[in-house]
Short mmCIF file of C-alpha atoms in Angstrom, two decimals:
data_model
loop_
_atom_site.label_atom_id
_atom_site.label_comp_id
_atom_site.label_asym_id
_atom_site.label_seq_id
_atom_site.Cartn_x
_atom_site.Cartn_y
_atom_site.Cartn_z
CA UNK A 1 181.24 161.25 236.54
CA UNK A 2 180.39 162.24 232.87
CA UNK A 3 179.16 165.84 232.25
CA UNK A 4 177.79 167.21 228.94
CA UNK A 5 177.75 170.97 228.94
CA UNK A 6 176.89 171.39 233.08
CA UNK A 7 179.04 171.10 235.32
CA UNK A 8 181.35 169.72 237.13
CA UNK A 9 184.08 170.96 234.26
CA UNK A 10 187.78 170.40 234.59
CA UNK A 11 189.76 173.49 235.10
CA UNK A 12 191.75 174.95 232.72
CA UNK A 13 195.35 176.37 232.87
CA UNK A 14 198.00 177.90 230.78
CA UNK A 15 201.83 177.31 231.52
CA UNK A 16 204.48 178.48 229.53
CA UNK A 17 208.24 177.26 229.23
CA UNK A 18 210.44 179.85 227.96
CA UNK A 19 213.81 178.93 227.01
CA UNK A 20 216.19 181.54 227.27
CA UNK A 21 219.77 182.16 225.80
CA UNK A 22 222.73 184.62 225.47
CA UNK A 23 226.40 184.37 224.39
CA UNK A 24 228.52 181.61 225.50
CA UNK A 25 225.93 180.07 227.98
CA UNK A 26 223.75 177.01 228.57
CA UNK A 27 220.40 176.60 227.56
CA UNK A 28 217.86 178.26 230.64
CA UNK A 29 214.57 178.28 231.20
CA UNK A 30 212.38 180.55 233.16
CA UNK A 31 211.27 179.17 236.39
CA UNK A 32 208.96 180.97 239.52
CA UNK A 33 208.77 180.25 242.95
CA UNK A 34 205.30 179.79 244.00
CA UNK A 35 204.02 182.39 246.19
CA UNK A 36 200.94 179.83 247.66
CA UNK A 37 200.17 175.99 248.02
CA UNK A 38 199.96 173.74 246.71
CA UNK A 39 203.79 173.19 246.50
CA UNK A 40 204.44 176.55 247.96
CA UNK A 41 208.21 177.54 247.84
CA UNK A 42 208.67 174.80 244.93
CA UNK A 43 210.13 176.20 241.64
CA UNK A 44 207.60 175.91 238.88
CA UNK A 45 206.61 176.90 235.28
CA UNK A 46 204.66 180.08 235.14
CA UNK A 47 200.91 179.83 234.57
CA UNK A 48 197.90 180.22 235.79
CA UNK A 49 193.52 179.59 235.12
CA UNK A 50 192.81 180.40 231.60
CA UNK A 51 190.24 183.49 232.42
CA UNK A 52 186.42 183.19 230.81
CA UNK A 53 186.31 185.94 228.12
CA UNK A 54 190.06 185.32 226.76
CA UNK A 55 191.79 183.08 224.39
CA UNK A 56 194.24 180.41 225.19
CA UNK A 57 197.42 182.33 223.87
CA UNK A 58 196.41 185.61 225.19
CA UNK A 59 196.05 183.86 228.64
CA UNK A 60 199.59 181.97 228.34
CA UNK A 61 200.92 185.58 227.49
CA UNK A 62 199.05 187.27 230.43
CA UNK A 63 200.13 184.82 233.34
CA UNK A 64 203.76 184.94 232.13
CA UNK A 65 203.91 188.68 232.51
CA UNK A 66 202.06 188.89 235.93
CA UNK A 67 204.23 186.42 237.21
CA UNK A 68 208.01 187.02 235.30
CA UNK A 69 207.65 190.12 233.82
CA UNK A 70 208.87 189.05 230.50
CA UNK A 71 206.63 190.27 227.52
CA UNK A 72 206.60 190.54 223.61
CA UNK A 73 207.60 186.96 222.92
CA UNK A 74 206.17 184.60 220.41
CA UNK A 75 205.24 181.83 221.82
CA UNK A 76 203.86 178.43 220.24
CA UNK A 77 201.67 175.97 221.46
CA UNK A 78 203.40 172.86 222.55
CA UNK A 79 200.75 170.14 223.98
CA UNK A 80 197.88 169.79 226.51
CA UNK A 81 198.73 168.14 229.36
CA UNK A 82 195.24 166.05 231.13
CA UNK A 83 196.16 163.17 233.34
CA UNK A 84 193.92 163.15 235.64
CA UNK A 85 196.66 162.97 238.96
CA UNK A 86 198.70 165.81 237.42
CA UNK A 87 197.28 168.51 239.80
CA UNK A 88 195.98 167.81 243.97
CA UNK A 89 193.79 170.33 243.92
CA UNK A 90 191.60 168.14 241.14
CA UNK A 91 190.98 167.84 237.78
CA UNK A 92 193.16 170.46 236.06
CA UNK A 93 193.89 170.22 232.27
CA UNK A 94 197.14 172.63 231.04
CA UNK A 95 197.74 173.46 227.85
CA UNK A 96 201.33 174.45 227.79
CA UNK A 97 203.03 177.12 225.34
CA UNK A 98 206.78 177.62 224.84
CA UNK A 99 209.55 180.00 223.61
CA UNK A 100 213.19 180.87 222.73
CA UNK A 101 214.06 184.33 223.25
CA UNK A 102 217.40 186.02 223.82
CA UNK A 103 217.33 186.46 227.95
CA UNK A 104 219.00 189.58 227.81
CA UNK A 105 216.21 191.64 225.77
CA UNK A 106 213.62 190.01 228.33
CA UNK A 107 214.42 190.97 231.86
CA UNK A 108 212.61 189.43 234.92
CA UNK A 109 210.87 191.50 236.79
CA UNK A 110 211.01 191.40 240.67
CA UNK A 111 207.78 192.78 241.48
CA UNK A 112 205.84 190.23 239.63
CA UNK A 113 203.21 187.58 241.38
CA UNK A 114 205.83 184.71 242.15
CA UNK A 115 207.92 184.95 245.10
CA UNK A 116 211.20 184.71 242.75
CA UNK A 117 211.68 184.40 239.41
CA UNK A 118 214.98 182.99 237.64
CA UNK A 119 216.32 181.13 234.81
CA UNK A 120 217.78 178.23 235.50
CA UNK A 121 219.87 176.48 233.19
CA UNK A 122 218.22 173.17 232.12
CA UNK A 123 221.13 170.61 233.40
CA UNK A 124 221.17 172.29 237.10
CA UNK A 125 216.92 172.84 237.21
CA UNK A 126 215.55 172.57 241.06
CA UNK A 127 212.85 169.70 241.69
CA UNK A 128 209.69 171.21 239.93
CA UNK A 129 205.93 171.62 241.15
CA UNK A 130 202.90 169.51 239.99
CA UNK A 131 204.09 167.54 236.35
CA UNK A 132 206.36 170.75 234.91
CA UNK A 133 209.41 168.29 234.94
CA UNK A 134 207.43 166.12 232.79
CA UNK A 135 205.98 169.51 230.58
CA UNK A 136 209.68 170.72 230.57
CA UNK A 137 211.36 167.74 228.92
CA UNK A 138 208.40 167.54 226.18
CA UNK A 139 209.39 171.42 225.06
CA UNK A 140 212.97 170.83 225.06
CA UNK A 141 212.64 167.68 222.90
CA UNK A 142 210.21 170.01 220.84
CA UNK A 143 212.84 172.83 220.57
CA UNK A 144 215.55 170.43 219.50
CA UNK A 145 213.14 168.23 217.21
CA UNK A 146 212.21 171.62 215.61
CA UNK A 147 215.74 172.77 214.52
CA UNK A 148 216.10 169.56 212.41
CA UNK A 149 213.49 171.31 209.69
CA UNK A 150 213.41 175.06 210.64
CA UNK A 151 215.88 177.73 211.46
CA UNK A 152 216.23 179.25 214.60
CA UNK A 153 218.17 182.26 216.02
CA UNK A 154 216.91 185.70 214.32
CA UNK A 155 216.68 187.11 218.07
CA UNK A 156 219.49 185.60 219.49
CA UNK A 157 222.68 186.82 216.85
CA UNK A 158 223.91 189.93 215.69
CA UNK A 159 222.60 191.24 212.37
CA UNK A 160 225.18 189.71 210.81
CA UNK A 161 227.14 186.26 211.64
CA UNK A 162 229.23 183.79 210.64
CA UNK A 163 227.84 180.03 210.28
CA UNK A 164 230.41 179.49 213.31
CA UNK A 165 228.23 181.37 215.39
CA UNK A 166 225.14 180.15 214.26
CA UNK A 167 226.33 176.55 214.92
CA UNK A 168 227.52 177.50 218.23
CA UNK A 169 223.98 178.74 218.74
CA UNK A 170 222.64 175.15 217.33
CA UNK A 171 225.25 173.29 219.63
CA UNK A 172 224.04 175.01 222.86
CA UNK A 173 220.25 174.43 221.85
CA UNK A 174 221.13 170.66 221.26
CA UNK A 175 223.29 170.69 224.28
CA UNK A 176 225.89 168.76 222.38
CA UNK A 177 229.79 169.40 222.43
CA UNK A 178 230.40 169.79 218.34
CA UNK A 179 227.98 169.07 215.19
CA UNK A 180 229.77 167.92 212.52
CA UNK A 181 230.34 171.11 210.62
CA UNK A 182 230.02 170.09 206.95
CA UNK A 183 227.20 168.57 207.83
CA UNK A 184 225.68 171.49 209.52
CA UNK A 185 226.37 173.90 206.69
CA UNK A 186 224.78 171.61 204.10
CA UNK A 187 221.70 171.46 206.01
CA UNK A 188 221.29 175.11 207.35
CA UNK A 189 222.12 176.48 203.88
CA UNK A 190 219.25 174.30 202.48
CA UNK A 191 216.75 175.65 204.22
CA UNK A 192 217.26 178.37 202.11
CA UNK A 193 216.50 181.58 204.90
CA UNK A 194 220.28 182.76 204.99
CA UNK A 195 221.64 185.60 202.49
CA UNK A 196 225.39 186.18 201.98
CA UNK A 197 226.61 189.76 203.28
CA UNK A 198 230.56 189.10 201.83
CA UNK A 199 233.47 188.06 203.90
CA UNK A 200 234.24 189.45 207.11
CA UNK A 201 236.63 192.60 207.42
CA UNK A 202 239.64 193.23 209.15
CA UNK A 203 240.48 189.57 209.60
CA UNK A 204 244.16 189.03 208.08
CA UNK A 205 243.62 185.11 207.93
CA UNK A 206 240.65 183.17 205.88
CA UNK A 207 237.85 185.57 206.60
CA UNK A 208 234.63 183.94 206.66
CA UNK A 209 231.33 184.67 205.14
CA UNK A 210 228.76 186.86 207.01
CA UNK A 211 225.09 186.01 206.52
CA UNK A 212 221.72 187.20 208.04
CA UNK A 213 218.65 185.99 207.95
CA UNK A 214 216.18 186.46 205.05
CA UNK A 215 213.07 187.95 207.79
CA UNK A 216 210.75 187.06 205.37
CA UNK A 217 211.39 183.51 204.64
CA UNK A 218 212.57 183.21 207.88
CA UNK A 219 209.49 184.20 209.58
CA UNK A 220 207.17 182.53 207.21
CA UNK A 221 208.87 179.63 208.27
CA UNK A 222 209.87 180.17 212.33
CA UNK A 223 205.76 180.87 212.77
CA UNK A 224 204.10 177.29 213.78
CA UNK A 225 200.78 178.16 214.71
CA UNK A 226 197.88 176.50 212.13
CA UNK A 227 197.88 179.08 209.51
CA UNK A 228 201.09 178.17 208.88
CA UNK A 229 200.56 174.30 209.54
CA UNK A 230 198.51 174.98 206.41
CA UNK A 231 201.08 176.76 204.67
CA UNK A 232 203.51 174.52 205.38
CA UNK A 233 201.45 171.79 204.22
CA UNK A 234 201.00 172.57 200.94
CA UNK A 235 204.77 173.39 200.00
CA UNK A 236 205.84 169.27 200.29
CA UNK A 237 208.74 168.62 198.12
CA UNK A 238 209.84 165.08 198.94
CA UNK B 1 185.62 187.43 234.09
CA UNK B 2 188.86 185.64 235.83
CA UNK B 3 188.72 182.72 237.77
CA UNK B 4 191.18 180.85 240.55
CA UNK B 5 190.32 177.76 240.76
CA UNK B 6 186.71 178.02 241.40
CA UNK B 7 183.78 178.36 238.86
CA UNK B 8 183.27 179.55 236.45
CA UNK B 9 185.00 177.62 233.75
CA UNK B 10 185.62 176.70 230.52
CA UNK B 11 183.86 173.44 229.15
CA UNK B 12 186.54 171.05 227.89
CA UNK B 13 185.99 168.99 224.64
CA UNK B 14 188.08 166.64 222.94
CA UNK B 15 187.17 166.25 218.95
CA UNK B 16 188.86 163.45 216.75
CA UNK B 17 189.87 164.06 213.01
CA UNK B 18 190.33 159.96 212.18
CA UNK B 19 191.72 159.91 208.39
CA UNK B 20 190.85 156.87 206.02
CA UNK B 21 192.71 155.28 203.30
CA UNK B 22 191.40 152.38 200.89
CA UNK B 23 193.10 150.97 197.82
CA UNK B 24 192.82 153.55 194.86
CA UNK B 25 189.97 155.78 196.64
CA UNK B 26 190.92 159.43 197.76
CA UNK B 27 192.18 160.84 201.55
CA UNK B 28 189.17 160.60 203.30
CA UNK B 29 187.72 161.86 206.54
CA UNK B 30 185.47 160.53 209.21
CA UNK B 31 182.37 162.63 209.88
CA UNK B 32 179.14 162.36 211.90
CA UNK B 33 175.92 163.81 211.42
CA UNK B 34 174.32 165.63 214.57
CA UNK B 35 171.61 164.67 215.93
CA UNK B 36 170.98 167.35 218.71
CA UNK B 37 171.27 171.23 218.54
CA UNK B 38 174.05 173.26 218.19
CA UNK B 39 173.98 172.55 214.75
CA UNK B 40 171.35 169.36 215.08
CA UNK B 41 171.78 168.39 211.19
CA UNK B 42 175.06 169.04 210.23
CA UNK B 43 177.91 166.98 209.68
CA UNK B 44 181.06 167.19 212.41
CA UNK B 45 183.59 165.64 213.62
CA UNK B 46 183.08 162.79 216.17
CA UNK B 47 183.56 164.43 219.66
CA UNK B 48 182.00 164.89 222.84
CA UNK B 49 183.08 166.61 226.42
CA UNK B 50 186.16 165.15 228.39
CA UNK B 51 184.49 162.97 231.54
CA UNK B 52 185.88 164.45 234.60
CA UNK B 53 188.07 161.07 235.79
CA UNK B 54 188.98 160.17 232.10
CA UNK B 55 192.19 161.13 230.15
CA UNK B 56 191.94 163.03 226.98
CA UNK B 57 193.36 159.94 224.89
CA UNK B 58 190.71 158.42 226.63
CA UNK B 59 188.22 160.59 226.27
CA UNK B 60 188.64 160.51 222.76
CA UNK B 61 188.83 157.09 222.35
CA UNK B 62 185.38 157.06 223.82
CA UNK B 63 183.61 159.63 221.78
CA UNK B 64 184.98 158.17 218.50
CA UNK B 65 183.74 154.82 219.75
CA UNK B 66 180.43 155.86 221.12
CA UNK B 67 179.57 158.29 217.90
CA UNK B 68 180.99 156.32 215.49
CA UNK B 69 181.82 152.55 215.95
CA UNK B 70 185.48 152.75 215.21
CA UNK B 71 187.87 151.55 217.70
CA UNK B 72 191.51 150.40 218.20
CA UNK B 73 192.91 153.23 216.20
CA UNK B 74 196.08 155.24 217.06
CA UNK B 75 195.10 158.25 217.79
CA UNK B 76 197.76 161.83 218.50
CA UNK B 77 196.95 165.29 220.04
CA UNK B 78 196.77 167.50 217.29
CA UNK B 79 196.11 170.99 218.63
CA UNK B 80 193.64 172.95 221.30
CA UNK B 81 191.40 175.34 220.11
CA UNK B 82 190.04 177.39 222.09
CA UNK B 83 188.93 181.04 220.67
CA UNK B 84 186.44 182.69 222.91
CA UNK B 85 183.65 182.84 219.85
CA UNK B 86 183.94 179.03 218.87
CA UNK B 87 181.12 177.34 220.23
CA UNK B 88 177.68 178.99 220.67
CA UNK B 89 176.91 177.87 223.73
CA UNK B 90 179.48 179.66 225.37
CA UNK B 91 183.60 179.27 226.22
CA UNK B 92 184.20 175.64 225.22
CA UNK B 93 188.02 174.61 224.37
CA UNK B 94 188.70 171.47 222.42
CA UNK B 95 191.63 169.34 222.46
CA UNK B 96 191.74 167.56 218.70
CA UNK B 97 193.06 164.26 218.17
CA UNK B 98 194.11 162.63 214.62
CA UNK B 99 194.77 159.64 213.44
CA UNK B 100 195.29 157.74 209.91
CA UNK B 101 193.59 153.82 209.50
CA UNK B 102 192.47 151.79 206.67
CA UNK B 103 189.09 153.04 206.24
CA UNK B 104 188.39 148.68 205.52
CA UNK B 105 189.64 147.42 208.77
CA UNK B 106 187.36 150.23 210.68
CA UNK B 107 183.93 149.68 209.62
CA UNK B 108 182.03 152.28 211.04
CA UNK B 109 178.82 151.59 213.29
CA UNK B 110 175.06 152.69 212.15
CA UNK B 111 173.73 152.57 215.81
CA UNK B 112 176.04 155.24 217.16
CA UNK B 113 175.00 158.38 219.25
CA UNK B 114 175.55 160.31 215.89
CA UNK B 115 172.17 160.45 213.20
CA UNK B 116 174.73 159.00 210.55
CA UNK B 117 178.35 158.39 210.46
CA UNK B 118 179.86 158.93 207.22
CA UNK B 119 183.62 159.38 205.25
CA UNK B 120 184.08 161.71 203.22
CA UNK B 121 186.49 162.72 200.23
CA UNK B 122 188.35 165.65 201.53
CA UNK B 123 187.93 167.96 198.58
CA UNK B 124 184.31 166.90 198.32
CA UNK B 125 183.03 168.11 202.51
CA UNK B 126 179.43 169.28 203.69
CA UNK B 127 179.53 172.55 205.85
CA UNK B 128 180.90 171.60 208.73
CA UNK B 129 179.36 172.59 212.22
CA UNK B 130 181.35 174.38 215.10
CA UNK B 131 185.49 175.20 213.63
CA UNK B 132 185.14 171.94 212.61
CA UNK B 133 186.54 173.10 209.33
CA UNK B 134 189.63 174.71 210.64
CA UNK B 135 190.50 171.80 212.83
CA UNK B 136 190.54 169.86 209.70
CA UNK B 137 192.40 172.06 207.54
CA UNK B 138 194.92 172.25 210.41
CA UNK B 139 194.50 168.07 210.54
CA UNK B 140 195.13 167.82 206.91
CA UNK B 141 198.31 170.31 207.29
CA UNK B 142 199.64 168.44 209.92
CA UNK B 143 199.17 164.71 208.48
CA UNK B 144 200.83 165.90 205.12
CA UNK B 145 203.95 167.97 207.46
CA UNK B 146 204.39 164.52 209.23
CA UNK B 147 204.95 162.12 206.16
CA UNK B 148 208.19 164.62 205.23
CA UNK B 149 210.14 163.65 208.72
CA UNK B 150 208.42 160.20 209.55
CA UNK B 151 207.23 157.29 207.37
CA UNK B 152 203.82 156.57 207.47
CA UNK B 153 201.59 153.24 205.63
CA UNK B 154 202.46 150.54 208.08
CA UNK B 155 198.58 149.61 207.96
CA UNK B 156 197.53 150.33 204.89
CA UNK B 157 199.86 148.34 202.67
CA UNK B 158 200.11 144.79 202.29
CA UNK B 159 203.01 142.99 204.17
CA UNK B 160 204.90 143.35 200.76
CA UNK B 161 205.06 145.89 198.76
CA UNK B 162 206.90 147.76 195.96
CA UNK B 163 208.25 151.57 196.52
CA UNK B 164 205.86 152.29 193.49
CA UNK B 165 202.79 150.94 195.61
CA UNK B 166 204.15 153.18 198.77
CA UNK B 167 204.70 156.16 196.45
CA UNK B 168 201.03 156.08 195.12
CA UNK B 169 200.12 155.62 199.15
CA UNK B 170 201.92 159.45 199.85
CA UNK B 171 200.50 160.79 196.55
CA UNK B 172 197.42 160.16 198.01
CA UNK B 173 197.83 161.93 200.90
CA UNK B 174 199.75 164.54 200.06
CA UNK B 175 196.45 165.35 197.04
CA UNK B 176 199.32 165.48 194.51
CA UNK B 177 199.64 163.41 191.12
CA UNK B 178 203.24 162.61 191.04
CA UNK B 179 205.99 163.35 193.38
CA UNK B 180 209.22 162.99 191.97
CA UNK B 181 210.10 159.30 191.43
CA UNK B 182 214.18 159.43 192.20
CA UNK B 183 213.84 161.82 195.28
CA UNK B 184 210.91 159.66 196.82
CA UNK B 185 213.07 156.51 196.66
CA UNK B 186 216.06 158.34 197.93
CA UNK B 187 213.99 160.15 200.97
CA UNK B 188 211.67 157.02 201.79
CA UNK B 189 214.92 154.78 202.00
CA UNK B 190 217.36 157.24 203.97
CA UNK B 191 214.21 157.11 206.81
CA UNK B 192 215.55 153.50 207.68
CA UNK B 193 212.50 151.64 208.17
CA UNK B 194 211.97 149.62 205.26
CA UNK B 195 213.56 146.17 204.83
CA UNK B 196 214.39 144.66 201.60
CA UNK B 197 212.52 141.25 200.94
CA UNK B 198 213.56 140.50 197.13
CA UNK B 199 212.41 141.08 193.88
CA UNK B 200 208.72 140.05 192.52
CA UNK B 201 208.10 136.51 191.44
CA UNK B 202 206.47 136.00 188.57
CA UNK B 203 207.00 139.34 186.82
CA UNK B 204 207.95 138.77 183.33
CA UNK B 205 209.96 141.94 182.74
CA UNK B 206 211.61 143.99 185.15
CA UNK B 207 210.64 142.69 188.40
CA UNK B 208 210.35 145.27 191.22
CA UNK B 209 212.31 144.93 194.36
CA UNK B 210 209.75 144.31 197.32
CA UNK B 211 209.96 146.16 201.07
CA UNK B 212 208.59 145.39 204.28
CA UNK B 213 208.38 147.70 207.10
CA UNK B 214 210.45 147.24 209.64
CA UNK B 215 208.15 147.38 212.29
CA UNK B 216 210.57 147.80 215.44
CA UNK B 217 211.63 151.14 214.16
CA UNK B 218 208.55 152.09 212.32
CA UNK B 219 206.42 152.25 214.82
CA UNK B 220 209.75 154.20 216.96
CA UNK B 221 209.37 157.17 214.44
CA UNK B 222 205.60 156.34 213.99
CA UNK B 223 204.38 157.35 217.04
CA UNK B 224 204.60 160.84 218.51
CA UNK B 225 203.82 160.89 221.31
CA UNK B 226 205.57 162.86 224.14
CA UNK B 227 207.78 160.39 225.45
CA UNK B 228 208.81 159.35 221.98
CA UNK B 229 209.42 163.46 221.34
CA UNK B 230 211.95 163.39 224.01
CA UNK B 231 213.28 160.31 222.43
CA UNK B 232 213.76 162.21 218.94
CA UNK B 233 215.15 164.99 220.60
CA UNK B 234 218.43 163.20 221.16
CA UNK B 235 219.05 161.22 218.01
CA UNK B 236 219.14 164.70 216.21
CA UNK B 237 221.53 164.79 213.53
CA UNK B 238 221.83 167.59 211.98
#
């Protein structure tokens, strides 16, 4: 049944897949239990109906605070999901955002829409409503496709760190036992958004560089949305 | 005005930025000249509103075909725009699609939907109707981002060709006159998906070695789709 501007429209959602970390864990993401059918009591991303008079970020934003709590994040668009069996209540077309924030400067909050929120750490996740198993494994291949050409981590280390920590950071993003560590430093020093502090104090044996992050750089480069598509565009060096 | 799953809602769109190359000719872009108001006169690109029991792929497929002739093209999702003030006739979000063919093995079709179908030079565009322009600018962003992680040219070179022939191929779609000759070779090769086929017959001095693509793992890193994002996601190697 074609339509031009009249209806019948598909609906439109939002969902949003926040990965979360803190020190020495796994990877998590934020998952609610839904409050009403379908798949009531099934563990799903949150979202919701992208409202009439608001954009498509600002509604991603919205539905994640109603129904988590968690707010002030910076969140990128990842893809638009529109198979037309994805949702039983109909056509529903979801254009899903995601994020990696430190979990402990973004508490849940209990009195929110869902019946429970939690992170869950991605290798132990519950069976998930409607296609968010399919939405979840597209953002983490996103997140681990994006570390290969921009730096990650500003809100998840201390001011200052060693490249130990920030591979350990890298390692637990890529869910893999130990990058090669030359390797590593070639790369992450090459993407030129680290500044030298001096060597670590109080350390009797081989004390190793502290760094922290150039904001600037690092935030012209961290931002993905199309202004910086643009941006990024232009600066080709190969 | 929010809405559950009940009216009213957002029209959905899908809008395709199709990219054409031709030997020694400029980046150019696919647009269509409207022949019904909004914007009845202007040029856009090809487009049209997502059926209710069709895909988006598909949906795009469909418009480009039915506005503009050209078919069998591989098309990816792009981004969704949807800011509240985009389209005059009220909220309509659009899910863009790109793609990159050889402008000579799509000939375009005169009795389309559209009033005329035309390519254009990229720094040489008409006003464009809608966001249109943004959606290419963030197009144009993105095609140039991709060619610096994934090899691109499988279509638009002849079986054989020399690295000089593929380097003149990215200088044209990067807008640039000369990339650097030893760091093209070095990144184009370390991608892994060119095959060495020999040097140049009859080439009197210095005969250029010739390349095919290897088009197993070409078209692997080619496409990007979201299976083939969780696929990248594990061969990371930083």
């Amino acid at each position: 049944m074609p339509y031009t501007y009249e209806y019948p429209r598909p609906a439109l959602t939002v969902d949003c897949v926040i990965f979360g970390l803190e020190e020495s864990s796994k990877l998590k993401v934020l998952l609610i239990q839904r409050a009403h059918d379908p798949f009531m009591g099934q563990w799903a991303l949150p979202g919701g109906f992208v409202d009439m008079e608001e954009g498509l970020e600002e509604a991603a934003l919205r539905e994640l605070e109603e129904e988590t709590g968690v707010r002030d994040v910076f969140i990128e668009q990842l893809y638009t999901f529109g198979d037309t069996e994805r949702d039983p209540r109909g056509r529903v077309v979801s254009v899903a955002y995601f994020a990696l924030v430190n979990l402990e400067k973004h508490p849940v909050n209990a009195d929110s829409d869902a019946k429970r929120v939690e992170w869950f750490q991605i290798d132990q996740l519950p069976r998930l409503a409607f296609d968010h198993e399919k939405i979840l494994q597209v953002a983490i291949a996103r997140l681990r496709a994006k570390v290969r050409y921009q730096p990650i981590g500003f809100e998840l280390l201390p001011e200052q760190f060693t490249l130990s920590q920030l591979q350990k950071l890298y390692e637990t993003i890529l869910g893999v036992e130990e990058l090669n560590k030359r390797n590593f430093r070639t790369r992450i020093l090459k993407m030129g958004v680290l500044r030298e502090m001096g060597k670590q104090e109080g350390v009797a044996h081989r004390p190793a560089m502290l760094y922290s992050f150039d904001k600037e750089k690092y935030e012209q480069l961290a931002r993905d949305k199309y202004e910086d598509l643009i941006r990024r565009g232009v600066d080709f060096e190969i």
